[in-house]
Amino acid sequence: MLSCVRSENGLRPNNEDYTKSLQIGGYKLFVIADGMGGEKKGEVASKIAVETLCDVVEETLTNNELDDSALEELFTNAYQKANKEIVQYCADNGLRESNMGTTLTAMLVKERKAYVAHIGDTRAYLKHGSALTRLTNDHVAEGNSSELTKYLGTNSYVYPDFYKYNIMYGDLIMLCSDGVYGHLTDTKIVECLKLHNKLEGCLDNLFQAAKNSGSEDNLTALLANIRP
C-alpha cells in the first residue's frame, strides 16, 4: 500500500491539524485530527488524541487479530482514553474553560476491509474509479457547520461512529480536514485525484484547488492506494 500525507498552516498562524499512519502487522492505521481552542491549545488536543489512539491500537493489535466486534470495542476504548487525556491535560494546566478539543477520524485497513472510527468533522473518503463516497458523517449543528456537536475534550463519555466497508484493490482512500474539503465539490475532489498517478501530485492539486476556492484554514490530507 502506497500512502502520502501533507499538512500546512494555510493562512492560520499555527497548525492545529495532526495526522499519523502506522503499519501494525497486517494492518495499516491512518489517523487525522483537527484541533480547536486557539492559542495552540487545539494543536495540543489533536496531537494528544492521535498519539493516544495510535498507542492503544498498536499495543492491542501487535501480534493479534481481532474480529469486527472486538475492533469496535478497541476503538471505543481508544477514543475514550484520548478524551480523558485531553480533559486531564486541561485540568493540569488550568485550561478548564478553554474549550480545547479536537475531532478524530481513524481508518484501519486490512486486505480488502476498512474500519472507520469517527468523531467531529474531519472526513474519510473512498474513490472507486471515478466515484467518490464519503465514509463519515459530520457531527455539526444544523444550520451552523462550524459548530461541532461531538468532539474529544468533553467531560462525558464519548462514543465514536464506527463503520465497516469492503474495499477493492485500485481504490484510493483519503482522510482530510475541513480546510481541504470545505471549499471543494465532490466533482472537483475527484478531478484533483485523477490528474496524477503519483499521490504527491494529487495532494498538489487538492491543496491548490482548496486555496484557489478560498480556504484559509489549516489543510491536511492523507492519501493511500489500496494494493495487494
Short mmCIF file of C-alpha atoms in Angstrom, two decimals:
data_model
loop_
_atom_site.label_atom_id
_atom_site.label_comp_id
_atom_site.label_asym_id
_atom_site.label_seq_id
_atom_site.Cartn_x
_atom_site.Cartn_y
_atom_site.Cartn_z
CA MET A 1 0.00 0.00 0.00
CA LEU A 2 1.36 3.39 -1.00
CA SER A 3 0.46 6.41 1.11
CA CYS A 4 1.29 10.10 1.25
CA VAL A 5 0.43 12.86 3.69
CA ARG A 6 0.70 16.64 3.79
CA SER A 7 -0.24 19.27 6.37
CA GLU A 8 0.05 23.05 6.01
CA ASN A 9 -0.90 26.09 8.07
CA GLY A 10 -2.82 27.74 5.25
CA LEU A 11 -3.43 31.34 6.31
CA ARG A 12 -3.59 30.46 10.02
CA PRO A 13 -0.71 31.38 12.38
CA ASN A 14 -0.40 27.81 13.66
CA ASN A 15 -1.44 24.36 12.51
CA GLU A 16 -4.00 22.64 14.75
CA ASP A 17 -4.26 19.59 12.48
CA TYR A 18 -2.32 16.42 13.27
CA THR A 19 -2.01 13.17 11.35
CA LYS A 20 -0.17 9.87 11.58
CA SER A 21 -0.01 6.47 9.91
CA LEU A 22 1.28 3.15 11.26
CA GLN A 23 1.91 -0.34 9.96
CA ILE A 24 0.84 -2.84 12.64
CA GLY A 25 1.39 -6.38 11.45
CA GLY A 26 -1.10 -6.97 8.66
CA TYR A 27 -3.00 -3.78 9.50
CA LYS A 28 -2.43 -0.23 8.26
CA LEU A 29 -3.72 2.56 10.50
CA PHE A 30 -4.42 6.10 9.28
CA VAL A 31 -5.46 8.86 11.71
CA ILE A 32 -6.28 12.57 11.40
CA ALA A 33 -7.43 15.19 13.90
CA ASP A 34 -8.36 18.87 13.69
CA GLY A 35 -7.96 20.70 16.99
CA MET A 36 -9.87 23.68 18.28
CA GLY A 37 -9.29 26.18 21.04
CA GLY A 38 -6.87 28.72 19.58
CA GLU A 39 -3.57 29.88 21.06
CA LYS A 40 -2.05 26.48 20.19
CA LYS A 41 -4.42 24.64 22.55
CA GLY A 42 -6.10 22.91 19.64
CA GLU A 43 -2.70 21.87 18.39
CA VAL A 44 -2.08 20.11 21.71
CA ALA A 45 -5.51 18.44 21.72
CA SER A 46 -5.15 16.99 18.22
CA LYS A 47 -1.69 15.61 18.98
CA ILE A 48 -2.82 14.03 22.26
CA ALA A 49 -5.79 12.43 20.51
CA VAL A 50 -3.84 10.95 17.61
CA GLU A 51 -0.88 9.73 19.67
CA THR A 52 -3.11 8.19 22.35
CA LEU A 53 -5.26 6.36 19.82
CA CYS A 54 -2.21 5.08 17.95
CA ASP A 55 -0.62 3.84 21.18
CA VAL A 56 -3.76 1.97 22.27
CA VAL A 57 -4.40 0.39 18.88
CA GLU A 58 -0.78 -0.56 18.31
CA GLU A 59 -0.45 -2.13 21.75
CA THR A 60 -3.55 -4.26 21.20
CA LEU A 61 -3.09 -5.27 17.56
CA THR A 62 0.61 -6.09 17.69
CA ASN A 63 0.73 -9.88 17.30
CA ASN A 64 -3.08 -10.07 17.47
CA GLU A 65 -6.02 -10.14 15.07
CA LEU A 66 -9.49 -9.11 16.24
CA ASP A 67 -12.96 -9.74 14.88
CA ASP A 68 -15.24 -6.86 13.93
CA SER A 69 -16.92 -6.59 17.33
CA ALA A 70 -13.59 -6.55 19.17
CA LEU A 71 -12.24 -3.89 16.80
CA GLU A 72 -15.22 -1.65 17.51
CA GLU A 73 -14.65 -2.08 21.25
CA LEU A 74 -10.95 -1.34 20.79
CA PHE A 75 -11.63 1.94 19.01
CA THR A 76 -14.31 2.96 21.50
CA ASN A 77 -11.83 2.41 24.33
CA ALA A 78 -9.11 4.29 22.45
CA TYR A 79 -11.38 7.29 21.85
CA GLN A 80 -12.47 7.37 25.48
CA LYS A 81 -8.87 7.22 26.66
CA ALA A 82 -7.90 10.03 24.28
CA ASN A 83 -10.79 12.11 25.58
CA LYS A 84 -9.70 11.56 29.18
CA GLU A 85 -6.11 12.51 28.33
CA ILE A 86 -7.25 15.82 26.85
CA VAL A 87 -9.53 16.59 29.81
CA GLN A 88 -6.69 15.73 32.21
CA TYR A 89 -4.27 17.97 30.32
CA CYS A 90 -6.73 20.86 30.63
CA ALA A 91 -7.13 20.22 34.36
CA ASP A 92 -3.37 20.02 34.92
CA ASN A 93 -2.73 23.25 33.01
CA GLY A 94 -5.60 25.45 34.21
CA LEU A 95 -7.46 25.22 30.89
CA ARG A 96 -10.86 24.04 32.07
CA GLU A 97 -12.67 26.92 30.38
CA SER A 98 -10.60 26.95 27.21
CA ASN A 99 -12.98 24.88 25.05
CA MET A 100 -9.92 22.94 23.97
CA GLY A 101 -10.92 19.94 21.91
CA THR A 102 -10.44 18.07 18.67
CA THR A 103 -12.02 15.94 16.00
CA LEU A 104 -10.61 12.45 15.43
CA THR A 105 -11.03 10.17 12.42
CA ALA A 106 -9.23 6.85 12.09
CA MET A 107 -9.19 4.19 9.39
CA LEU A 108 -7.81 0.69 9.86
CA VAL A 109 -7.19 -1.25 6.65
CA LYS A 110 -6.57 -4.99 6.40
CA GLU A 111 -6.54 -6.60 2.97
CA ARG A 112 -9.87 -5.59 1.44
CA LYS A 113 -11.65 -4.34 4.54
CA ALA A 114 -11.62 -0.86 6.02
CA TYR A 115 -12.78 0.02 9.53
CA VAL A 116 -13.53 3.67 10.27
CA ALA A 117 -13.96 5.32 13.67
CA HIS A 118 -15.02 8.95 13.73
CA ILE A 119 -15.93 11.97 15.83
CA GLY A 120 -16.22 15.54 14.54
CA ASP A 121 -15.98 16.90 11.00
CA THR A 122 -12.71 15.56 9.68
CA ARG A 123 -13.65 13.17 6.90
CA ALA A 124 -12.77 9.84 5.30
CA TYR A 125 -13.45 9.28 1.60
CA LEU A 126 -13.18 6.34 -0.78
CA LYS A 127 -12.60 6.82 -4.52
CA HIS A 128 -13.55 3.81 -6.63
CA GLY A 129 -12.96 4.53 -10.30
CA SER A 130 -14.48 7.96 -10.84
CA ALA A 131 -16.96 7.62 -7.97
CA LEU A 132 -16.28 9.35 -4.64
CA THR A 133 -18.00 8.15 -1.47
CA ARG A 134 -17.86 9.92 1.88
CA LEU A 135 -17.40 7.32 4.59
CA THR A 136 -18.14 9.55 7.60
CA ASN A 137 -20.93 11.86 8.74
CA ASP A 138 -20.06 15.30 10.10
CA HIS A 139 -21.02 15.97 13.71
CA VAL A 140 -22.06 19.60 13.25
CA ALA A 141 -25.01 21.71 14.34
CA GLU A 142 -27.88 22.05 11.91
CA GLY A 143 -27.55 25.39 10.16
CA ASN A 144 -24.06 26.02 11.56
CA SER A 145 -21.38 23.79 10.10
CA SER A 146 -18.68 25.47 12.21
CA GLU A 147 -20.23 24.24 15.50
CA LEU A 148 -19.29 20.69 16.42
CA THR A 149 -21.87 18.58 18.25
CA LYS A 150 -19.39 15.78 19.08
CA TYR A 151 -15.69 16.14 19.76
CA LEU A 152 -12.94 15.00 22.11
CA GLY A 153 -12.23 17.14 25.15
CA THR A 154 -15.57 16.93 26.90
CA ASN A 155 -16.37 15.82 30.46
CA SER A 156 -18.53 12.91 29.39
CA TYR A 157 -18.17 9.52 27.76
CA VAL A 158 -17.62 9.71 24.01
CA TYR A 159 -18.68 7.05 21.57
CA PRO A 160 -17.28 7.28 18.06
CA ASP A 161 -19.23 6.31 14.99
CA PHE A 162 -17.87 3.00 13.73
CA TYR A 163 -18.22 1.72 10.18
CA LYS A 164 -17.01 -1.28 8.20
CA TYR A 165 -16.51 -1.13 4.43
CA ASN A 166 -15.42 -3.51 1.73
CA ILE A 167 -12.70 -2.05 -0.47
CA MET A 168 -11.04 -3.20 -3.68
CA TYR A 169 -7.52 -3.17 -5.00
CA GLY A 170 -7.13 0.02 -7.01
CA ASP A 171 -9.33 2.08 -4.68
CA LEU A 172 -7.98 5.30 -3.22
CA ILE A 173 -8.73 6.38 0.35
CA MET A 174 -8.45 9.92 1.66
CA LEU A 175 -8.63 11.38 5.15
CA CYS A 176 -8.73 15.17 5.29
CA SER A 177 -9.58 18.19 7.40
CA ASP A 178 -12.26 20.75 6.52
CA GLY A 179 -9.60 23.12 5.27
CA VAL A 180 -9.28 20.81 2.27
CA TYR A 181 -12.84 19.65 1.56
CA GLY A 182 -14.74 22.69 2.84
CA HIS A 183 -14.47 24.67 -0.38
CA LEU A 184 -14.46 21.79 -2.88
CA THR A 185 -17.28 19.85 -4.51
CA ASP A 186 -17.02 16.07 -4.80
CA THR A 187 -16.59 16.52 -8.55
CA LYS A 188 -13.61 18.81 -8.00
CA ILE A 189 -12.05 16.41 -5.50
CA VAL A 190 -12.29 13.54 -8.00
CA GLU A 191 -10.78 15.77 -10.67
CA CYS A 192 -7.83 16.55 -8.40
CA LEU A 193 -7.31 12.88 -7.57
CA LYS A 194 -7.38 11.79 -11.23
CA LEU A 195 -4.89 14.24 -12.70
CA HIS A 196 -1.77 12.49 -11.40
CA ASN A 197 -0.70 8.88 -10.98
CA LYS A 198 1.53 9.96 -8.11
CA LEU A 199 -0.08 10.71 -4.76
CA GLU A 200 2.13 13.76 -4.25
CA GLY A 201 0.66 15.23 -7.43
CA CYS A 202 -2.86 14.57 -6.17
CA LEU A 203 -2.05 16.47 -2.97
CA ASP A 204 -0.63 19.35 -5.03
CA ASN A 205 -3.92 19.53 -6.91
CA LEU A 206 -6.10 19.29 -3.81
CA PHE A 207 -4.29 21.93 -1.84
CA GLN A 208 -4.07 24.37 -4.73
CA ALA A 209 -7.75 23.89 -5.56
CA ALA A 210 -8.74 24.48 -1.93
CA LYS A 211 -6.66 27.64 -1.73
CA ASN A 212 -7.98 28.91 -5.06
CA SER A 213 -11.52 28.34 -3.80
CA GLY A 214 -10.96 30.48 -0.71
CA SER A 215 -9.79 28.12 2.02
CA GLU A 216 -7.92 29.99 4.77
CA ASP A 217 -7.84 27.15 7.28
CA ASN A 218 -5.17 24.55 8.04
CA LEU A 219 -5.00 21.98 5.25
CA THR A 220 -4.25 18.32 5.93
CA ALA A 221 -4.84 15.28 3.75
CA LEU A 222 -3.68 11.68 3.76
CA LEU A 223 -3.97 9.54 0.64
CA ALA A 224 -3.43 5.81 0.23
CA ASN A 225 -3.70 3.43 -2.72
CA ILE A 226 -5.18 0.03 -1.90
CA ARG A 227 -2.84 -2.56 -3.35
CA PRO A 228 -2.13 -6.25 -2.72
#
